[in-house]
Coordinates of C-alpha atoms and ligand atoms in Angstrom, one line a residue:
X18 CA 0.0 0.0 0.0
X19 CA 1.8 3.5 -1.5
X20 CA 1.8 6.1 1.6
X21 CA 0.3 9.5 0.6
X22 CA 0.3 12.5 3.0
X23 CA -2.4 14.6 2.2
X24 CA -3.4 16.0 5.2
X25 CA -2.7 15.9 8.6
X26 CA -5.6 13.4 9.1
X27 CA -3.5 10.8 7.5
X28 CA -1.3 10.5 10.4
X29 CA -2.0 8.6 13.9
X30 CA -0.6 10.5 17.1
X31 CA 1.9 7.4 17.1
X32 CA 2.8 8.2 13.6
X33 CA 3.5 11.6 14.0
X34 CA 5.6 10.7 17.1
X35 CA 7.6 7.9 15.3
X36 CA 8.0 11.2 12.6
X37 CA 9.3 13.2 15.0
X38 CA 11.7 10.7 16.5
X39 CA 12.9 9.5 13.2
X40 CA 13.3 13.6 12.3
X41 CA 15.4 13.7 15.3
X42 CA 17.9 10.8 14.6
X43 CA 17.9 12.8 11.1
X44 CA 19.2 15.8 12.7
X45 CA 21.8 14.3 15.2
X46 CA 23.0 12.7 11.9
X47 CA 22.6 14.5 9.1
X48 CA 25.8 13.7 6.9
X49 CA 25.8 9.8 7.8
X50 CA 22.5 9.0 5.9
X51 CA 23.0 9.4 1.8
X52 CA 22.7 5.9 1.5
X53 CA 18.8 5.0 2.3
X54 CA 16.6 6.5 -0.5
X55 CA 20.0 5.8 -2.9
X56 CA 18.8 5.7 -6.7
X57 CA 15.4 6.8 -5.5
X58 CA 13.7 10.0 -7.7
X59 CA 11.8 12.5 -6.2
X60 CA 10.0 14.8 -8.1
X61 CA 8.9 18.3 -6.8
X62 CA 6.3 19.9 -8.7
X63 CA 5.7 23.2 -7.2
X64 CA 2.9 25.1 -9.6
X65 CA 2.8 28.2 -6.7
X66 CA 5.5 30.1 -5.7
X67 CA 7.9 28.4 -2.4
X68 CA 11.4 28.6 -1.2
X69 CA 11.9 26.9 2.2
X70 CA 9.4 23.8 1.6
X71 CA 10.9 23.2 -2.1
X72 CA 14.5 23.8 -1.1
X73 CA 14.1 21.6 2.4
X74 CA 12.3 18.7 0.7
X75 CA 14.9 18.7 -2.1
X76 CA 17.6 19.5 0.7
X77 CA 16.4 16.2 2.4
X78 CA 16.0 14.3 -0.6
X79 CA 20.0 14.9 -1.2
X80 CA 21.3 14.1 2.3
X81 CA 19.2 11.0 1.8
X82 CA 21.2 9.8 -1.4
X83 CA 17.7 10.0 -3.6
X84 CA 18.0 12.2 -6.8
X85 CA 15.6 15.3 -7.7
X86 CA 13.8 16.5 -10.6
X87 CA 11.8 19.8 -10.3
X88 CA 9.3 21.9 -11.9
X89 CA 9.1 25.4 -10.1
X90 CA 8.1 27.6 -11.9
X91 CA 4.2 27.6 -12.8
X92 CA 4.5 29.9 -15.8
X93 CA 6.9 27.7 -17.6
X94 CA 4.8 24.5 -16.8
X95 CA 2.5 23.0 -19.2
X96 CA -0.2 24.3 -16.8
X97 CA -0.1 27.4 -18.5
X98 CA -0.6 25.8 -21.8
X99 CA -4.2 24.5 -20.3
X100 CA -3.1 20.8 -19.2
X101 CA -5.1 19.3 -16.4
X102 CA -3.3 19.0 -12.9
X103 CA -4.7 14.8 -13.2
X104 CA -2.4 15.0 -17.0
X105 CA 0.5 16.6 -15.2
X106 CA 0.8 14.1 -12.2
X107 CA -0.5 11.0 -14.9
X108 CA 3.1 11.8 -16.8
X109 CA 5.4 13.0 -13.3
X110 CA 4.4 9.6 -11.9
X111 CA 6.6 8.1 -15.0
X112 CA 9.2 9.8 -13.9
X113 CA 10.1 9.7 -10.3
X114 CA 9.5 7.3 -7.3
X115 CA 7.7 10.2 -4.8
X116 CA 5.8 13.5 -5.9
X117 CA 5.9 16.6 -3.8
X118 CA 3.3 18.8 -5.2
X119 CA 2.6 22.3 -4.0
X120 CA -0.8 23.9 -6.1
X121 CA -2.8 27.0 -6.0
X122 CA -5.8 24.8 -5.4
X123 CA -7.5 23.2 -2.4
X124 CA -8.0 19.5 -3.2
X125 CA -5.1 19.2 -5.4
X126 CA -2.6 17.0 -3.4
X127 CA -6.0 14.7 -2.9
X128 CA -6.2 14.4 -6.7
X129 CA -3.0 13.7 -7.3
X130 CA -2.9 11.2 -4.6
X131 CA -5.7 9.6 -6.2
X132 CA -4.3 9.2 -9.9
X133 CA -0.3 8.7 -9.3
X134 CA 1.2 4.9 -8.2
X135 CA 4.0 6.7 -6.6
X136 CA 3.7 8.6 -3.1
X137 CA 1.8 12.2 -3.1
X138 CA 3.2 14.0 -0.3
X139 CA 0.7 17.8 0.0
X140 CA 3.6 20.7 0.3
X141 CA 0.2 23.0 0.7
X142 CA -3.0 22.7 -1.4
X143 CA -4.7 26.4 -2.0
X144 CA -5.6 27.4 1.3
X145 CA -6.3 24.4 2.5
X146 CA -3.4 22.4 4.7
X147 CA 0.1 22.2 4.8
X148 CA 0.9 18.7 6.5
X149 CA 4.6 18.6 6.4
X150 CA 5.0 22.1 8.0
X151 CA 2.9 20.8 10.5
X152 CA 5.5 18.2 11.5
X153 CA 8.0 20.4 11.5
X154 CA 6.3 22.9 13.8
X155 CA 6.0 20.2 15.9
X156 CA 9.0 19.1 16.0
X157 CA 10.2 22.7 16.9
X158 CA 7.2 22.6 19.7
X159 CA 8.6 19.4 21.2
X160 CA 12.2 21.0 21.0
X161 CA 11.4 24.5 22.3
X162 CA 9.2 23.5 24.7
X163 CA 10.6 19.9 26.1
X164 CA 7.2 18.6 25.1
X165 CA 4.3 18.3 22.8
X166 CA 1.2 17.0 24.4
X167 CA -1.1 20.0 26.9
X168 CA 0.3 22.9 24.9
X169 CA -1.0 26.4 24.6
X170 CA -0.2 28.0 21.7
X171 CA -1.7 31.2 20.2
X172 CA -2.5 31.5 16.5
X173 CA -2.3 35.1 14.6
X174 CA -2.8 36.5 11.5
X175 CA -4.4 35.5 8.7
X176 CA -5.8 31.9 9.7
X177 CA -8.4 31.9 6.7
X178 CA -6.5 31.7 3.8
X179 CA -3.5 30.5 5.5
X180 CA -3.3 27.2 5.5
X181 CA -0.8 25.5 7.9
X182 CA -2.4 26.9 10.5
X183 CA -5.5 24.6 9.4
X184 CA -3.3 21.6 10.0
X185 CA -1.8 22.5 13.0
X186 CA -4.7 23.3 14.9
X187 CA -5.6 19.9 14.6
X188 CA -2.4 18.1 15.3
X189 CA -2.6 20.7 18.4
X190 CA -5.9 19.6 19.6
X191 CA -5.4 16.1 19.0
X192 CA -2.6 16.2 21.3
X193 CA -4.2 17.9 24.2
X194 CA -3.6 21.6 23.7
X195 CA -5.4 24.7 23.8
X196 CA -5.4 26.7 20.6
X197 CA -6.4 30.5 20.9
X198 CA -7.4 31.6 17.2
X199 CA -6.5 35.3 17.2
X200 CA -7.9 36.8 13.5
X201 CA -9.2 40.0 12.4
X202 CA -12.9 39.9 11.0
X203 CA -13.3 38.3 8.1
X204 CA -9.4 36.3 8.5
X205 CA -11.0 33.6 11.2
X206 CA -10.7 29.8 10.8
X207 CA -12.9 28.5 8.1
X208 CA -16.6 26.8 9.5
X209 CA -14.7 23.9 7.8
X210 CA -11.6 23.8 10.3
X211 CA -14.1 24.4 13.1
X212 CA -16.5 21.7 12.6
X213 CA -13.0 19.4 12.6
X214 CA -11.9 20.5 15.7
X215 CA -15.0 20.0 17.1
X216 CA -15.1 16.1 16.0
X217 CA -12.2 15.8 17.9
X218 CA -12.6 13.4 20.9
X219 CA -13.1 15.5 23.8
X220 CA -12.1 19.3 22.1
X221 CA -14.6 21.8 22.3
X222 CA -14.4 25.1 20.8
X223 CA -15.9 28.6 22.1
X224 CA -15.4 32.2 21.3
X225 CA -14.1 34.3 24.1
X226 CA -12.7 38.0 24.5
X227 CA -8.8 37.6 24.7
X228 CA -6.5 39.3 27.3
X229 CA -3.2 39.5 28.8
X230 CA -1.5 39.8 25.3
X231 CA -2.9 43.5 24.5
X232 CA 0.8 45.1 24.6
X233 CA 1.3 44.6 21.2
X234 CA -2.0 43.7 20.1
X235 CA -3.4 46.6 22.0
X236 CA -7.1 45.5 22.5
X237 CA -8.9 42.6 23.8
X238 CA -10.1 40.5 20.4
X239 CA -12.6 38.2 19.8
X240 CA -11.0 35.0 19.3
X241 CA -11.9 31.2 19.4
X242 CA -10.3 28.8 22.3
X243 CA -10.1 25.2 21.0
X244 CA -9.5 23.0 24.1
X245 CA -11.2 20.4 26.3
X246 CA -14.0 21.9 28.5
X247 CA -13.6 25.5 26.6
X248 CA -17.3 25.6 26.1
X249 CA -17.1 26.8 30.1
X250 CA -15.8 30.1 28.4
X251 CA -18.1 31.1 25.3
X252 CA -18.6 34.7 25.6
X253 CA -15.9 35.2 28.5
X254 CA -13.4 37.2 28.8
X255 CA -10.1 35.1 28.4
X256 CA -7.1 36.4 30.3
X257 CA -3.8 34.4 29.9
X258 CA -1.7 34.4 32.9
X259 CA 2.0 35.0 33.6
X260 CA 4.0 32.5 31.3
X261 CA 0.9 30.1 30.6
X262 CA 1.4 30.8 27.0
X263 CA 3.9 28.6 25.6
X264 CA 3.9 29.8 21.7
X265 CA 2.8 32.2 19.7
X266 CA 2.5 31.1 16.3
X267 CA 2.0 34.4 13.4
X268 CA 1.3 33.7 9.7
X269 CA 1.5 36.5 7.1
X270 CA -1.6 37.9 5.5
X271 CA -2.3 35.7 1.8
X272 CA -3.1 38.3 0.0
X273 CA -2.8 36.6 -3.3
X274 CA -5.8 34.1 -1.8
X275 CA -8.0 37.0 -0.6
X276 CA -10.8 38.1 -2.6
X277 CA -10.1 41.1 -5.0
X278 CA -11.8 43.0 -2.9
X279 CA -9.9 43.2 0.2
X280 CA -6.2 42.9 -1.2
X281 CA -5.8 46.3 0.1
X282 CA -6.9 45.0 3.9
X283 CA -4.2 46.3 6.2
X284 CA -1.2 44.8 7.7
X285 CA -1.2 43.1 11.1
X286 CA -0.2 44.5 14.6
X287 CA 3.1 43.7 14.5
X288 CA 4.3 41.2 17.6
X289 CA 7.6 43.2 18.9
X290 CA 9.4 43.9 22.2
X291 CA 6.6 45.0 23.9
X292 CA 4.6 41.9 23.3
X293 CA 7.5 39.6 24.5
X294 CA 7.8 42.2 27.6
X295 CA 4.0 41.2 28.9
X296 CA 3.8 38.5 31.7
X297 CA 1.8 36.3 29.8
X298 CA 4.4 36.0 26.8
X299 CA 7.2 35.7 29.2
X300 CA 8.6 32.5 28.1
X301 CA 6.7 32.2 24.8
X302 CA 8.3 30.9 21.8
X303 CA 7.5 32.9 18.8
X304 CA 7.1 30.7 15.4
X305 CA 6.4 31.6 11.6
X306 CA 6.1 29.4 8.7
X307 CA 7.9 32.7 7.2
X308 CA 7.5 34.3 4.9
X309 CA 7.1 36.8 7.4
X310 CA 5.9 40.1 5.8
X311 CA 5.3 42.9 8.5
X312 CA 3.8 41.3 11.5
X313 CA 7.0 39.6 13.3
X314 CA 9.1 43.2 14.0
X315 CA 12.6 42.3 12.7
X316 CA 14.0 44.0 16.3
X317 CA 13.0 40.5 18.0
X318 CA 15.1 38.5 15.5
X319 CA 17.9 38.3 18.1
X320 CA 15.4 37.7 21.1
X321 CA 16.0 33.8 22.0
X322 CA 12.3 33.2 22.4
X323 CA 12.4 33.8 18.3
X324 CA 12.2 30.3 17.1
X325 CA 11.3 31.0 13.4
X326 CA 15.0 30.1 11.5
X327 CA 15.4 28.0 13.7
X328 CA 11.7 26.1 12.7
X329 CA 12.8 26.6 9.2
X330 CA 15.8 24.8 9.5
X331 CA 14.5 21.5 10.6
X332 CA 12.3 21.1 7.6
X333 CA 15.4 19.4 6.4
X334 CA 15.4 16.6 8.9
X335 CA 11.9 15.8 9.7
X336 CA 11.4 16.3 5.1
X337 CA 14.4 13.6 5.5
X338 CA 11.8 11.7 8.1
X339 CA 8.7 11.8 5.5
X340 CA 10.1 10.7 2.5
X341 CA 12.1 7.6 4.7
X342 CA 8.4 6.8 5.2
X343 CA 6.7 7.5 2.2
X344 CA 9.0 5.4 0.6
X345 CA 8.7 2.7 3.3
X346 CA 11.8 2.9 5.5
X347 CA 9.6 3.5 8.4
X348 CA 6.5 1.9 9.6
X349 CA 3.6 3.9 10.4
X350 CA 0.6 2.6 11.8
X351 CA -2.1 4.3 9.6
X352 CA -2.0 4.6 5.9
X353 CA -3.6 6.9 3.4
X354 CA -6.2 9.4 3.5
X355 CA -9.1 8.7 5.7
X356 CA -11.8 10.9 4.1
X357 CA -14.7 8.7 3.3
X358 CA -17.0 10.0 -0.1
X359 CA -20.9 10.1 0.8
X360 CA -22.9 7.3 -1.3
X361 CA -24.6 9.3 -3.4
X362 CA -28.2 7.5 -2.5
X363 CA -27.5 9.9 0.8
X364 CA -26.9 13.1 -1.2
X365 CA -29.8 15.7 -2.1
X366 CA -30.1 16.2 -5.3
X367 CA -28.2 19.3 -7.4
X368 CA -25.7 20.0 -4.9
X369 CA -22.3 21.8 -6.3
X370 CA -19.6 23.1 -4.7
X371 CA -19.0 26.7 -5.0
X372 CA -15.3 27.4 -4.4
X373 CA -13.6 28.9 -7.0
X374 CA -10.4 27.8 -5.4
X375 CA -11.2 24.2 -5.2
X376 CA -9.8 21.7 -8.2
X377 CA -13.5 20.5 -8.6
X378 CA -14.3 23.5 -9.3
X379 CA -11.0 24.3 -11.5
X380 CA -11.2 21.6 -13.5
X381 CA -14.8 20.6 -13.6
X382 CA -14.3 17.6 -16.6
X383 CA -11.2 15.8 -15.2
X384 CA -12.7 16.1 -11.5
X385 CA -16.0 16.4 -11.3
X386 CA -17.3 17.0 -7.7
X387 CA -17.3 14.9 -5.3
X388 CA -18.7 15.5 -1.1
X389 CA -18.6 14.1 1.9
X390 CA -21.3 14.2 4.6
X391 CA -19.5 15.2 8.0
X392 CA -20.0 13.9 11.6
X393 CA -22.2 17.2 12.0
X394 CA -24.4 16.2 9.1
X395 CA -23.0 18.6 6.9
X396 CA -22.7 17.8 2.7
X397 CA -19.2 19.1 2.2
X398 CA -16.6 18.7 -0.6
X399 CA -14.4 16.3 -0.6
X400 CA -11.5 18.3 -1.8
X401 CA -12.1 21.4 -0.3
X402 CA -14.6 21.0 2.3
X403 CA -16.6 24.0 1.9
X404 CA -20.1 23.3 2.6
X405 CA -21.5 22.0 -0.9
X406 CA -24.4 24.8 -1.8
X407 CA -27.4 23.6 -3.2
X408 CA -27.9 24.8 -7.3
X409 CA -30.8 27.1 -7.7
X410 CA -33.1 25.8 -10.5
Ligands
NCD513 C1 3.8 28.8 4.1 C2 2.9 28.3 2.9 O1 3.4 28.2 1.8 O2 1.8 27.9 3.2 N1 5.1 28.8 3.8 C3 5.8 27.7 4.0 O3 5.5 26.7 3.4 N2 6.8 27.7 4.9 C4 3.2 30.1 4.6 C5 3.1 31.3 3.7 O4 3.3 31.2 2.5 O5 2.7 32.3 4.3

């Protein structure tokens, strides 16, 4: 059975442990191991723009003893000729062993998996997850913080459109933690993301007034706590105490996701100084998936709490971990996606999905829609998971 990692679902908690340990044997060794993927091909097909995931995956790929052939540049793709993303991956997967695939659209690494006999790994569909920067958030969790499981970690920015937030939250709940979601209006966590969390064994999710951070965010903000026994707290005021918040984790507006509409939305409060100087951030570590645009002040850089090269440098080792596995070197318990398509007998009729940033949408003739009916009841799409809308006759 080939091992895809589409999204974070795919993983147990075991398997993204046994990643995590395997990511750390990469890093105390990280010269002594170009002999286990040896004569194996990786190919990383990156139709959006990416540095750190493309260069650490390829990075990892080397120290591994595996070769790499790329595409990285959309424009001179045969994507911009017209060719179908289901063409593109049909042809890569006679080429290489593993496929990295990075796309503008949600959905796409579940395609892919779907079509190719080689291993899809998701390096970030559209705005929808971003599994593999999950690990290595994690891995910089467990590092910074001498553990993983019970952590409370505040998320920032733009956690719409961003999408490895989306993944983390989850990994974080499913370990124990409580997530605050920090967003301006209109940049929450999709109803998708929060139905999820909610299906989660034990998590509950509420929306509370935050304090206790307001030095550099200068107001209490309506935010959503994600944590065992939060629905105590709907409509409270949240104060975090002296050191109880253990990371803060910022993510840059997406501008080229928003709507045309509000491209010109402002930047973020910027986290500085002054928000590392109140008691509650005390001994928070501060984490980006960078690119950071304006809302990590550069002043902090030097502040040991800042975490974020340091995060970006182990996408090398746990990278190293993920394609080990994908390619069979180590065992994980669970394999493949778990998302289950609704029989259609259960479906209403006329349903659609209307995302325009979902492949079903994009490309309509090689992958028609598809959906899903949630825990909740809800018809969703099975590549993007926006509630499907029902077509007006
Ligand atoms: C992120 C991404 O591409 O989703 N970058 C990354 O992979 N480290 C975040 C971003 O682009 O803002």
């Amino acid at each position: 059975m080939k091992r895809d990692l589409v999204s974070i679902e795919d993983l147990s908690n075991d398997d993204v442990l046994a990643l995590l340990d395997r990511a750390d044997e990469m890093a105390a060794h990280l010269r002594e191991r170009a002999h286990l993927l040896r004569d194996t091909i990786l190919a990383t097909l990156f139709l959006e723009p990416s540095t750190r995931t493309r260069l650490s995956f390829e990075a990892a790929m080397h120290r591994l003893g595996g070769r790499v052939i790329t595409s990285a540049d959309p424009a001179s793709s045969s994507t911009s000729k017209g060719e179908t993303l289901m063409d593109t991956i049909r042809m890569v997967d006679g080429y290489a062993d593993v496929i990295v695939l990075r796309h503008a659209a949600a959905g796409a690494a579940l395609v892919a998996a779907g079509v190719a006999d080689a291993p899809v790994i998701n390096a970030g569909d559209g705005g929808r997850e971003h599994p593999t920067q999950t690990l290595v958030d994690l891995f910089t969790l467990r590092r910074e913080r001498g553990r993983l499981p019970g952590l409370t970690v505040l998320l920032y920015g733009d956690l719409r459109y961003g999408r490895t937030t989306h993944s983390l939250a989850r990994a974080l709940a499913r370990f124990g933690g409580r997530v605050l979601a920090l967003a301006e209006p209109g940049l929450e966590l999709p109803d998708y993301v929060i139905e999820g969390l909610g299906e989660i064994p034990g998590v509950e999710v509420a929306s509370v007034e935050l304090d206790g951070v307001s030095a550099a965010l200068r107001r209490p903000r309506l935010s959503t706590l994600i944590a065992p026994g939060a629905a105590a707290f709907e409509g409270r005021r949240v104060v975090l105490e002296a050191g109880e918040l253990d990371a803060i984790y910022a993510t840059r507006i997406q501008r080229e996701r928003l709507p045309q509409s509000s491209r010109g939305a402002p930047e973020l409060p910027r986290i500085d100084a002054a928000f590392l100087a109140s008691p509650a951030t005390r001994s928070s570590v501060v984490m980006h998936p960078l690119p950071r645009v304006t809302e990590i002040d550069v002043g902090i850089d030097a502040d040991p709490r800042a975490a974020y090269f340091r995060q970006a440098a182990a996408g090398v080792p746990v990278r190293m971990a993920v394609l080990a596995a994908a390619m069979g070197d180590l065992r994980l318990a669970s394999v493949g996606s778990r998302r289950r398509e609704a029989n259609p007998a259960d479906l209403p009729r006329g349903v659609r999905c209307a995302e325009p940033a979902c492949i079903s949408t994009r490309e309509p003739a090689a992958t028609p829609p598809r959906f899903r009916r949630s825990a909740a009841g809800t018809v969703r799409c099975l590549y993007c998971e926006n509630a499907a809308v029902q077509e007006s006759v």
